[in-house]
Amino acid sequence: MPDLPAPDGKFFPRNLTARADYLVRGNPSGTRPESGVDNCFPGLEFDQRNLDTGFLPGLRVDFHRDEGARVLAFTGDPALAQGLTDADLTDERPLFVRAVCGRTTVDQTEQQAPTVNCEGMSGLDVWRHVHDLLPGPIAVVLGPQVATGATLVPVVADALRDLNGLRTNATSFVQRDPEGQVEAAVLTADRARYLDDDGVIDPDVYAPGELTRSLCAPWQYDFRDCGCFYWAASKPDVTSSADGSVPEINFLRRDRRPTPDLPSDDQGQRRELEFTWPEVISNWNVLPVVLDDREQPEPSTGSPWTMPAPATGDLLTPEQVADELTTLAGVEHALCVEYLYAHYSLDAPLRLPRSADELTRRAHAAGQEVFAVAVDEMRHLRWVNEALAMLGRRPVLDRAEVIERETDHRFSLEPLTERRLQWFVDVEAPSRTFTADPADPAPPTSLDGMYVRLHASVVRQIEQFRDGDRLAHLIKLIIDEGGDHYRRFRAVQRHLAGLTEEQYLRPLDTAPGVLERELLALSDEYYAMLIGALQASLERFDTAAGALMAQSRRMMTNMHEVNHVLARRGVGPRFTLPDQARRAAEKVTDVQRADGWLTREAAEAAARAREAIGALGEPALRAMVVRHQADTSGLLAALTRAEGNGG
């Protein structure tokens, strides 16, 4: 058959698989990224934002940030030719994409290429403009973030006025301040092609899995919204009960009892009976494994990390379980703070530089393990409060002063000495048994052992607990993570083995100067804001689309950054509870708590923190100050909205 002229607009294959004269087994053309469906949100085949991280040769950018498109690395020219290196990218003074310029439509001439000022944009908003850039010359302006409306550095203002002129003349340059820090950089180059002549994405630029790493994250949102067949293997819409007695039940039902499903044509009523998006995020752990279209029961015992069958004996009533959880909330809070202080006591930076020596690498690895456990404890504090809500109790954000063990442990802020580390190992050691035997009245001494007792009381008396199945699963989740904490602290011991305390610890007893006192006060304000935001979120179950919980995480991140600055200066954070003296004097009651006392405390702390941040005059902290001001203002606005909505 003779070759026929190709119709206008025909797509030609551009990758090796599609060009092959035979079917490449296991690798059809539709599986390659250039032949697949791409978008910028979870749910399809790859995330275009991850491809566009390398839109300018020699530059890697992260668009997955609320504060803007942050520069991750300088990997080649033109950046390296202008003297830019990864040493210019620090947590204290990060660089962002401040502006982009290039043709975005085919009918534009080179002289008409628009300049987009990225001031005040989120990373996703910057990406939208980057994604529109056509192949050919483009230009970017890089620099530290500034507050909205602030006076621009002259060189940045000049670049924004004539960025297209710099682009068409292929002009690149870097402007540094007297201290050698980057004030602005203009880089020009042809927009990255992504594919080589064979149609293959460059593996030296994109690591395996990088293009798909943000798909379906958090997967629970798609888990609820995707229709039939898309999530067929992992998310059935309708399944049958574990014992087979009910052939059709709604898999995402809020009431986990095996009740018959509604007709499929009654979608509105079915949706009302299902978990909402936030509820799926919070309660994914109650969804069972489905095999052969049937929900599976809890796994049987056998592994040392599997919950044993509850033993006979006296069990706790729902009221006693709630009392125990109230105590455990304070314990989780106290342990979180103790772990954080231990983390700061390690002589390790917030981020590990490539040039770090072996000692620093070992200390940093140990510190990352400790910090991960501290973050888990914060999550456990939230889960315990969710369990308390199931039992009709108010949120508890108190901090235990005494942790009861065989020998009572008083809360204290101490460095991670060998003795302190061993106590952390002991408190997190797994205890998968509970006797409930009057002849053996000794309480469990490990943290998860205390939860084992609660779990046994719930599962043996499930009918006495409202949402008993969800409550049991939530407690079980805390127990399972406790085993991971034990392994992490044992890993810390291995990282520090053979080192003396003088080698891996910082001295956190330096007398604070003026700047350190300001930072200590700011750290305390962040701590108050974090507790208040958590209180407000837990009181409302965070119905405002996760806004308050997201702000809580930001406050923890900012407090973490300030505490690292303090630790580098030889000063440990204080973790002062919100207005502890006034609280003790006035004996704040549950009624006052219900009236939003902690929320107002957090709002007042946010206002004070804004003033404290603005007063910091240290040039090296300026970039941190700018970022923290925006986050603090966001929390203050969220708390104000929460109060206005019935706080």
XYZ file of C-alpha atoms in Angstrom:
647
model
C 0.000 0.000 0.000
C 1.533 3.356 -0.973
C 2.247 5.959 1.677
C -0.586 8.430 1.941
C -0.138 12.083 2.895
C -0.621 12.620 6.608
C -3.673 14.681 7.479
C -3.136 18.042 9.129
C -2.730 17.768 12.883
C -1.764 14.094 12.866
C 0.211 12.938 15.919
C 3.427 11.054 15.179
C 5.073 8.701 17.707
C 8.132 10.219 19.373
C 9.320 7.519 21.748
C 11.247 4.327 21.093
C 8.439 2.041 22.178
C 5.926 3.614 19.833
C 8.437 3.557 16.956
C 9.203 -0.141 17.361
C 8.027 -2.397 14.521
C 6.781 -4.913 17.048
C 4.766 -4.761 20.268
C 7.194 -4.213 23.141
C 6.009 -6.704 25.719
C 4.953 -5.148 29.008
C 5.645 -1.591 27.844
C 2.942 -0.374 25.449
C 3.178 3.168 24.168
C 0.316 4.330 26.369
C 2.394 3.675 29.494
C 5.031 6.280 28.639
C 4.618 9.754 30.180
C 4.697 11.510 26.802
C 1.749 9.346 25.716
C -0.144 9.507 28.986
C -2.654 11.823 30.572
C -1.044 14.491 32.742
C -2.500 17.053 35.093
C -1.476 19.059 38.154
C -3.741 17.384 40.667
C -3.861 13.863 42.117
C -5.764 11.256 40.218
C -4.285 10.715 36.779
C -1.053 9.272 35.400
C 1.592 11.797 36.409
C 1.817 15.256 37.938
C 2.899 17.890 35.406
C 4.277 20.073 38.208
C 6.943 17.463 38.842
C 8.007 17.611 35.195
C 8.085 21.408 35.251
C 10.412 21.474 38.255
C 13.161 21.531 35.616
C 11.519 24.023 33.238
C 14.744 26.081 33.034
C 17.945 24.108 32.369
C 20.244 24.055 35.394
C 17.448 24.935 37.822
C 15.142 22.814 40.003
C 12.036 24.404 41.517
C 9.388 23.153 43.971
C 5.839 24.266 43.096
C 4.198 22.308 45.939
C 4.366 25.229 48.391
C 1.867 27.821 49.579
C 4.526 30.515 49.978
C 5.668 30.400 46.344
C 7.892 28.480 43.923
C 11.051 27.758 45.897
C 14.397 27.025 44.258
C 15.630 23.554 45.243
C 18.973 23.304 43.467
C 21.311 24.750 40.869
C 22.331 21.869 38.621
C 24.037 23.514 35.640
C 24.260 26.530 33.353
C 23.203 29.292 33.208
C 23.016 29.291 37.036
C 26.471 27.814 37.637
C 28.016 30.111 35.032
C 26.794 33.082 37.078
C 28.388 31.753 40.267
C 25.170 30.429 41.840
C 25.593 27.268 43.891
C 23.492 25.278 46.341
C 25.318 27.161 49.117
C 23.099 30.127 48.154
C 20.014 28.055 49.066
C 19.556 28.064 52.837
C 16.546 27.589 55.077
C 17.262 30.967 56.645
C 17.216 32.760 53.291
C 15.544 30.639 50.588
C 15.270 31.827 47.001
C 11.997 31.888 45.067
C 10.883 32.498 41.497
C 10.016 36.208 41.581
C 9.062 36.635 37.894
C 8.964 34.725 34.584
C 8.985 35.943 31.007
C 8.424 34.146 27.716
C 5.978 33.616 24.881
C 2.775 31.901 25.980
C 0.746 31.921 22.730
C 1.858 31.192 19.176
C 0.595 34.526 17.839
C 2.859 36.557 20.149
C 6.022 38.075 18.717
C 9.263 37.976 20.716
C 8.740 41.632 21.603
C 5.259 40.865 22.981
C 6.346 38.135 25.412
C 4.640 38.956 28.738
C 6.370 39.327 32.101
C 4.542 37.788 35.081
C 5.333 39.206 38.521
C 5.016 36.294 40.966
C 4.819 38.403 44.136
C 2.188 36.995 46.514
C 1.526 33.907 44.383
C 1.393 30.377 45.711
C 3.613 27.766 44.113
C 0.665 26.394 42.145
C -0.158 29.850 40.778
C 3.448 30.317 39.663
C 3.342 26.901 38.025
C 0.269 27.841 35.991
C 2.295 30.592 34.307
C 5.406 28.431 33.938
C 3.326 25.688 32.339
C 2.100 28.148 29.687
C 5.619 29.041 28.513
C 6.240 27.937 24.932
C 9.515 26.388 23.726
C 12.157 29.002 23.104
C 13.977 31.672 25.121
C 12.628 32.351 28.604
C 13.841 34.408 31.567
C 13.329 34.141 35.309
C 14.049 36.438 38.228
C 15.112 34.692 41.440
C 15.400 36.239 44.872
C 14.347 36.018 48.516
C 10.684 36.482 49.283
C 9.499 39.906 50.420
C 6.336 41.018 52.171
C 3.493 42.001 49.859
C 3.740 45.694 48.995
C 7.292 46.036 50.327
C 9.786 48.211 48.439
C 11.658 46.116 45.892
C 15.429 45.960 45.673
C 16.347 48.338 42.796
C 17.883 45.590 40.678
C 14.677 43.530 41.006
C 12.514 46.515 40.109
C 14.693 47.199 37.049
C 14.574 43.561 35.963
C 10.786 43.468 36.229
C 10.521 46.607 34.076
C 12.610 45.142 31.239
C 12.719 41.388 31.752
C 11.715 40.766 28.139
C 14.639 42.893 26.975
C 17.005 40.836 29.107
C 15.413 37.679 27.685
C 15.781 38.659 24.048
C 19.410 39.693 24.647
C 20.129 36.415 26.521
C 21.343 38.407 29.540
C 21.973 36.619 32.842
C 23.458 38.120 36.002
C 23.493 37.871 39.805
C 23.303 40.768 42.279
C 24.647 40.153 45.789
C 24.536 42.296 48.924
C 27.712 43.327 50.795
C 27.483 40.086 52.827
C 27.559 37.998 49.654
C 23.923 36.910 49.821
C 21.832 36.856 46.670
C 19.527 39.854 46.310
C 18.414 38.964 42.787
C 19.398 36.734 39.898
C 18.232 36.900 36.292
C 18.701 33.697 34.298
C 17.917 33.284 30.601
C 17.914 30.080 28.550
C 15.738 28.064 26.210
C 12.829 26.378 27.930
C 13.690 22.776 28.803
C 12.641 20.173 26.195
C 12.300 17.336 28.732
C 12.733 14.681 26.010
C 15.905 13.800 24.128
C 16.004 12.975 20.396
C 14.824 9.446 21.152
C 11.795 10.702 23.064
C 13.155 9.583 26.444
C 12.993 11.688 29.607
C 16.498 12.389 30.897
C 17.161 10.097 33.898
C 19.980 12.415 35.000
C 17.410 15.156 35.566
C 14.430 13.187 36.865
C 14.885 10.391 39.383
C 12.741 7.220 39.125
C 9.315 7.842 40.591
C 9.723 11.618 40.647
C 6.988 12.306 38.099
C 4.374 10.327 40.030
C 5.368 11.045 43.621
C 2.465 13.432 44.339
C -0.306 11.454 42.697
C -3.312 10.725 44.873
C -1.791 12.477 47.873
C -3.671 12.574 50.086
C -5.159 9.516 48.408
C -8.177 9.559 50.697
C -9.816 12.436 48.788
C -9.819 10.469 45.546
C -10.657 7.395 47.554
C -14.050 8.933 48.269
C -14.729 10.785 45.041
C -13.489 8.532 42.239
C -16.279 6.609 40.538
C -16.685 2.921 39.872
C -13.829 0.920 38.387
C -11.118 3.600 38.786
C -10.288 2.395 42.295
C -11.833 -0.998 41.735
C -9.143 -3.005 43.527
C -8.733 -0.865 46.620
C -11.986 1.029 46.944
C -15.118 -0.981 46.222
C -18.285 1.053 46.280
C -20.303 -1.919 47.478
C -19.023 -5.045 49.219
C -20.433 -7.811 51.402
C -20.111 -8.246 55.153
C -17.317 -10.286 56.713
C -19.636 -13.189 57.587
C -21.441 -13.034 54.256
C -24.821 -12.399 55.885
C -25.294 -9.039 54.129
C -24.489 -9.314 50.415
C -24.400 -5.571 49.663
C -23.173 -2.917 52.082
C -21.735 0.550 51.466
C -17.966 0.320 51.998
C -17.650 3.992 53.075
C -20.616 3.938 55.466
C -20.186 5.968 58.644
C -22.069 3.394 60.734
C -19.756 0.387 60.476
C -22.438 -2.135 61.396
C -23.277 -4.464 58.460
C -26.587 -2.954 57.356
C -27.973 -3.419 53.805
C -27.003 -0.766 51.296
C -29.514 1.667 49.807
C -30.544 1.376 46.157
C -27.921 2.773 43.792
C -30.392 5.306 42.360
C -30.708 7.035 45.747
C -27.281 8.719 45.543
C -28.101 11.739 47.705
C -29.181 9.692 50.711
C -26.285 7.265 50.258
C -23.827 10.179 50.367
C -25.307 11.395 53.645
C -24.579 7.998 55.212
C -20.935 7.972 54.046
C -17.830 9.485 55.590
C -17.177 13.067 54.512
C -13.758 13.996 53.098
C -12.309 14.989 56.507
C -13.882 11.927 58.106
C -12.206 9.624 55.590
C -8.880 11.296 56.384
C -9.445 10.786 60.120
C -11.022 7.336 59.979
C -9.340 5.540 57.100
C -8.017 3.038 59.627
C -11.510 1.618 60.267
C -11.927 0.608 56.632
C -11.195 -3.116 56.404
C -9.272 -5.040 53.782
C -11.544 -6.404 51.047
C -10.788 -9.797 49.505
C -13.086 -11.592 47.052
C -15.638 -8.767 47.427
C -15.930 -9.389 51.169
C -14.805 -7.229 54.100
C -12.212 -9.099 56.136
C -12.291 -9.327 59.952
C -9.425 -8.228 62.189
C -6.239 -10.264 61.620
C -5.571 -13.077 64.049
C -2.801 -13.017 66.601
C 0.592 -14.621 66.159
C 3.086 -11.830 65.511
C 4.688 -10.124 68.524
C 3.457 -6.851 66.976
C -0.150 -8.030 66.690
C -2.715 -7.235 69.347
C -3.358 -10.294 71.560
C -6.835 -11.444 72.380
C -8.178 -9.598 75.437
C -7.725 -11.532 78.650
C -10.457 -12.145 81.197
C -10.765 -10.094 84.343
C -11.958 -6.676 85.420
C -12.278 -4.203 82.531
C -12.700 -0.434 82.519
C -16.060 1.218 82.100
C -16.537 3.871 79.370
C -16.180 6.555 82.031
C -12.935 5.032 83.297
C -11.618 4.722 79.725
C -12.341 8.411 79.228
C -10.515 9.242 82.480
C -7.489 7.204 81.365
C -7.465 8.904 77.963
C -7.594 12.299 79.686
C -4.450 11.352 81.588
C -2.802 9.955 78.467
C -3.454 13.185 76.557
C -1.259 14.986 79.071
C 1.368 12.244 78.794
C 1.463 12.476 74.980
C 1.843 16.260 75.224
C 4.642 15.979 77.773
C 6.538 13.340 75.805
C 6.247 15.359 72.600
C 7.905 18.353 74.263
C 10.596 16.235 75.936
C 11.419 14.588 72.620
C 11.590 17.970 70.875
C 14.005 19.362 73.454
C 16.149 16.235 73.149
C 16.192 16.750 69.373
C 17.457 20.335 69.728
C 20.177 19.205 72.110
C 21.868 17.192 69.350
C 24.670 19.040 67.577
C 23.090 18.765 64.139
C 21.730 21.331 61.661
C 18.121 21.645 60.589
C 19.144 20.414 57.135
C 22.207 18.326 56.452
C 24.689 20.020 54.081
C 26.434 17.909 51.485
C 29.778 18.784 53.034
C 28.841 17.437 56.489
C 31.427 15.277 58.231
C 30.713 11.808 59.625
C 30.027 13.036 63.165
C 27.485 15.591 61.950
C 25.811 12.989 59.751
C 25.412 10.581 62.647
C 24.043 13.276 64.954
C 21.667 14.483 62.229
C 20.403 10.945 61.560
C 19.746 10.480 65.278
C 18.007 13.850 65.450
C 15.711 13.008 62.546
C 14.579 9.839 64.297
C 13.823 11.715 67.530
C 11.970 14.478 65.680
C 9.861 11.932 63.788
C 8.748 10.430 67.103
C 7.919 13.906 68.454
C 5.715 14.568 65.418
C 3.993 11.227 65.982
C 3.311 12.172 69.597
C 1.662 15.371 68.429
C -0.516 13.258 66.156
C -1.251 10.902 69.057
C -2.372 13.905 71.093
C -4.862 14.653 68.358
C -6.034 11.029 68.150
C -6.487 10.777 71.909
C -8.642 13.893 71.777
C -10.672 12.420 68.941
C -11.201 9.348 71.118
C -12.272 11.588 73.989
C -14.791 13.259 71.690
C -16.272 9.833 70.897
C -16.718 9.398 74.651
C -18.391 12.793 75.037
C -15.420 14.561 76.622
C -13.918 17.963 75.798
C -10.460 18.284 74.244
C -7.530 18.075 76.657
C -4.349 20.054 75.862
C -2.876 19.935 79.374
C 0.698 18.740 79.850
C 1.461 16.070 82.442
C 3.883 17.079 85.164
C 4.363 13.468 86.275
C 4.400 10.357 84.090
C 3.574 7.392 86.285
C 5.836 4.381 85.891
C 7.471 1.951 88.293
C 9.392 5.049 89.340
C 7.488 8.242 88.657
C 9.060 10.398 85.984
C 8.715 14.150 86.406
C 8.426 16.218 83.248
C 11.666 18.041 82.487
C 13.585 19.499 79.572
C 16.867 17.622 79.339
C 19.453 16.948 76.628
C 19.625 13.530 74.999
C 22.181 11.977 77.305
C 22.720 8.232 77.307
C 20.576 7.922 80.438
C 17.794 10.043 78.934
C 17.818 8.057 75.699
C 17.516 4.787 77.607
C 14.460 6.120 79.428
C 12.893 6.995 76.055
C 13.586 3.435 74.890
C 12.010 2.029 78.052
C 8.889 4.176 77.922
C 8.230 3.209 74.282
C 9.123 -0.486 74.704
C 6.305 -2.736 73.414
C 4.049 -4.364 75.991
C 1.485 -6.388 74.101
C -0.184 -7.935 77.120
C -2.832 -6.965 79.616
C -3.879 -9.422 82.284
C -6.695 -7.533 84.013
C -6.156 -10.096 86.754
C -6.935 -8.982 90.344
C -4.165 -11.312 91.528
C -1.683 -9.330 89.385
C -2.687 -5.708 89.985
C 0.564 -4.145 88.719
C -0.314 -1.679 85.918
C 1.550 -1.834 82.595
C 4.689 0.335 82.754
C 5.206 1.047 79.067
C 3.164 3.655 77.220
C 1.592 1.256 74.737
C 0.797 -1.121 77.590
C -1.524 1.518 78.999
C -3.313 1.687 75.648
C -3.499 -2.110 75.460
C -5.600 -2.072 78.596
C -7.952 0.494 77.074
C -8.198 -1.465 73.845
C -9.049 -4.642 75.717
C -11.768 -2.827 77.662
C -13.355 -1.506 74.468
C -13.272 -4.655 72.343
C -14.559 -6.861 75.171
C -17.451 -4.480 75.885
C -18.044 -3.046 72.421
C -21.767 -2.644 73.015
C -21.112 -0.212 75.890
C -19.211 2.263 73.711
C -20.700 4.631 71.177
C -18.654 4.245 67.956
C -16.880 1.394 69.730
C -15.417 -0.053 66.534
C -13.892 3.274 65.511
C -12.643 3.849 69.045
C -10.944 0.449 69.164
C -9.265 1.020 65.799
C -8.011 4.450 66.851
C -6.469 3.103 70.066
C -4.974 0.199 68.108
C -3.338 2.666 65.721
C -1.609 4.437 68.616
C -0.392 1.084 69.956
C 1.043 0.091 66.580
C 2.928 3.370 66.196
C 4.330 2.868 69.690
C 6.204 -0.162 68.390
C 7.679 2.007 65.663
C 8.820 4.544 68.302
C 10.666 1.829 70.153
C 12.482 0.844 66.965
C 13.319 4.475 66.203
C 14.897 5.091 69.609
C 16.882 1.885 69.274
C 18.075 3.272 65.922
C 19.133 6.466 67.713
C 21.239 4.354 70.052
C 22.907 2.749 67.045
C 23.570 6.116 65.367
C 25.272 7.446 68.509
C 27.075 4.234 69.497
C 30.735 4.841 70.274
C 30.316 8.629 70.591
C 30.692 10.524 73.834
C 28.021 12.968 74.950
C 30.535 15.795 74.501
C 30.864 14.825 70.848
C 27.198 14.803 69.854
C 25.463 17.191 72.294
C 25.153 20.965 72.192
C 25.552 22.973 75.384
C 22.089 24.502 75.836
C 22.944 26.489 78.946
C 24.416 29.647 77.411
C 23.180 32.857 79.041
C 20.795 34.393 76.478
C 21.619 37.800 75.044
C 19.128 40.375 73.780
C 18.429 38.564 70.497
C 18.169 35.187 72.202
C 15.658 36.561 74.711
C 13.554 37.880 71.821
C 13.707 34.489 70.104
C 12.798 32.692 73.341
C 9.743 34.905 73.703
C 8.817 34.247 70.072
C 9.199 30.488 70.572
C 6.846 30.634 73.553
C 4.317 32.628 71.541
C 4.416 29.983 68.809
C 3.882 27.294 71.425
C 0.828 29.153 72.745
C -0.472 29.639 69.217
C 0.011 25.948 68.425
C -1.908 24.807 71.509
C -4.688 27.329 70.930
C -5.062 26.404 67.265
C -5.234 22.721 68.200
C -7.871 23.495 70.813
C -9.968 25.460 68.326
C -9.606 22.741 65.696
C -10.516 19.911 68.071
C -13.482 21.816 69.484
C -14.919 22.122 65.984
C -13.557 18.857 64.544
C -11.868 21.247 62.117
C -14.950 21.703 59.962
C -13.344 24.620 58.075
C -11.721 22.326 55.451
C -8.701 21.639 57.629
C -7.688 25.309 57.822
C -7.002 25.396 61.549
C -5.157 22.075 61.554
C -3.046 23.236 58.620
C -2.231 26.443 60.503
C -1.290 24.351 63.538
C 1.234 22.440 61.453
C 2.697 25.703 60.175
C 3.084 27.021 63.692
C 4.891 23.833 64.685
C 7.190 24.219 61.671
C 7.921 27.857 62.511
C 8.503 27.084 66.182
C 10.844 24.284 65.095
C 12.822 26.709 62.931
C 13.128 29.312 65.710
C 14.165 26.633 68.205
C 16.918 25.481 65.873
C 18.204 29.053 65.658
C 18.230 29.188 69.466
C 19.966 25.819 69.764
C 22.715 26.922 67.378
C 23.284 29.838 69.726
C 23.525 27.539 72.748
C 20.081 28.306 74.190
C 17.348 25.726 74.697
C 13.636 26.546 74.153
C 11.485 26.964 77.263
C 8.134 25.544 76.077
C 6.269 27.801 78.512
C 2.594 26.866 78.688
C 0.207 29.652 77.646
C -0.001 32.219 80.420
C 0.612 29.535 83.015
C 0.819 31.958 85.945
C -2.557 33.609 85.237
C -4.134 30.250 84.575
C -3.035 28.941 87.961
C -4.095 32.113 89.738
C -7.541 32.260 88.163
C -8.147 28.483 88.167
C -9.511 28.436 84.639
C -12.638 26.282 84.551
C -14.150 24.031 81.913
C -16.748 26.722 81.272
C -13.999 29.209 80.456
C -12.364 26.641 78.202
C -15.685 26.096 76.458
C -15.940 29.845 76.005
C -12.861 29.747 73.778
C -10.262 30.709 76.388
C -7.375 28.887 74.691
C -8.464 30.148 71.292
C -8.358 33.742 72.510
C -5.015 33.042 74.168
C -3.709 31.850 70.806
C -5.069 34.914 69.011
C -3.422 37.205 71.560
C -0.185 35.226 71.220
C -0.378 35.597 67.429
C -0.742 39.357 67.757
C 2.234 39.515 70.137
C 4.260 37.254 67.851
C 3.693 39.567 64.899
C 5.150 42.411 66.908
C 8.033 40.242 68.137
C 8.845 39.083 64.605
C 8.850 42.638 63.312
C 11.246 43.702 66.053
C 13.912 41.164 65.103
C 16.625 43.190 63.458
C 19.136 40.451 62.686
C 19.792 40.539 58.885
C 20.427 36.782 58.752
C 16.925 36.180 60.124
C 15.155 38.556 57.749
C 13.922 35.874 55.321
C 12.607 33.774 58.200
C 10.860 36.856 59.582
C 9.073 37.521 56.288
C 7.772 33.955 56.035
C 6.702 33.799 59.663
C 4.826 37.110 59.472
C 2.622 35.742 56.696
C 1.966 32.468 58.558
C 1.174 34.269 61.807
C -1.252 36.600 60.050
C -2.899 33.558 58.467
C -3.378 31.886 61.840
C -4.750 35.059 63.374
C -7.275 35.319 60.537
C -8.259 31.645 60.915
C -8.733 32.016 64.672
C -10.780 35.168 64.162
C -13.030 33.336 61.709
C -13.354 30.426 64.138
C -14.425 32.768 66.931
C -16.910 34.460 64.615
C -18.406 31.092 63.679
C -19.357 30.164 67.177
C -16.071 29.712 69.056
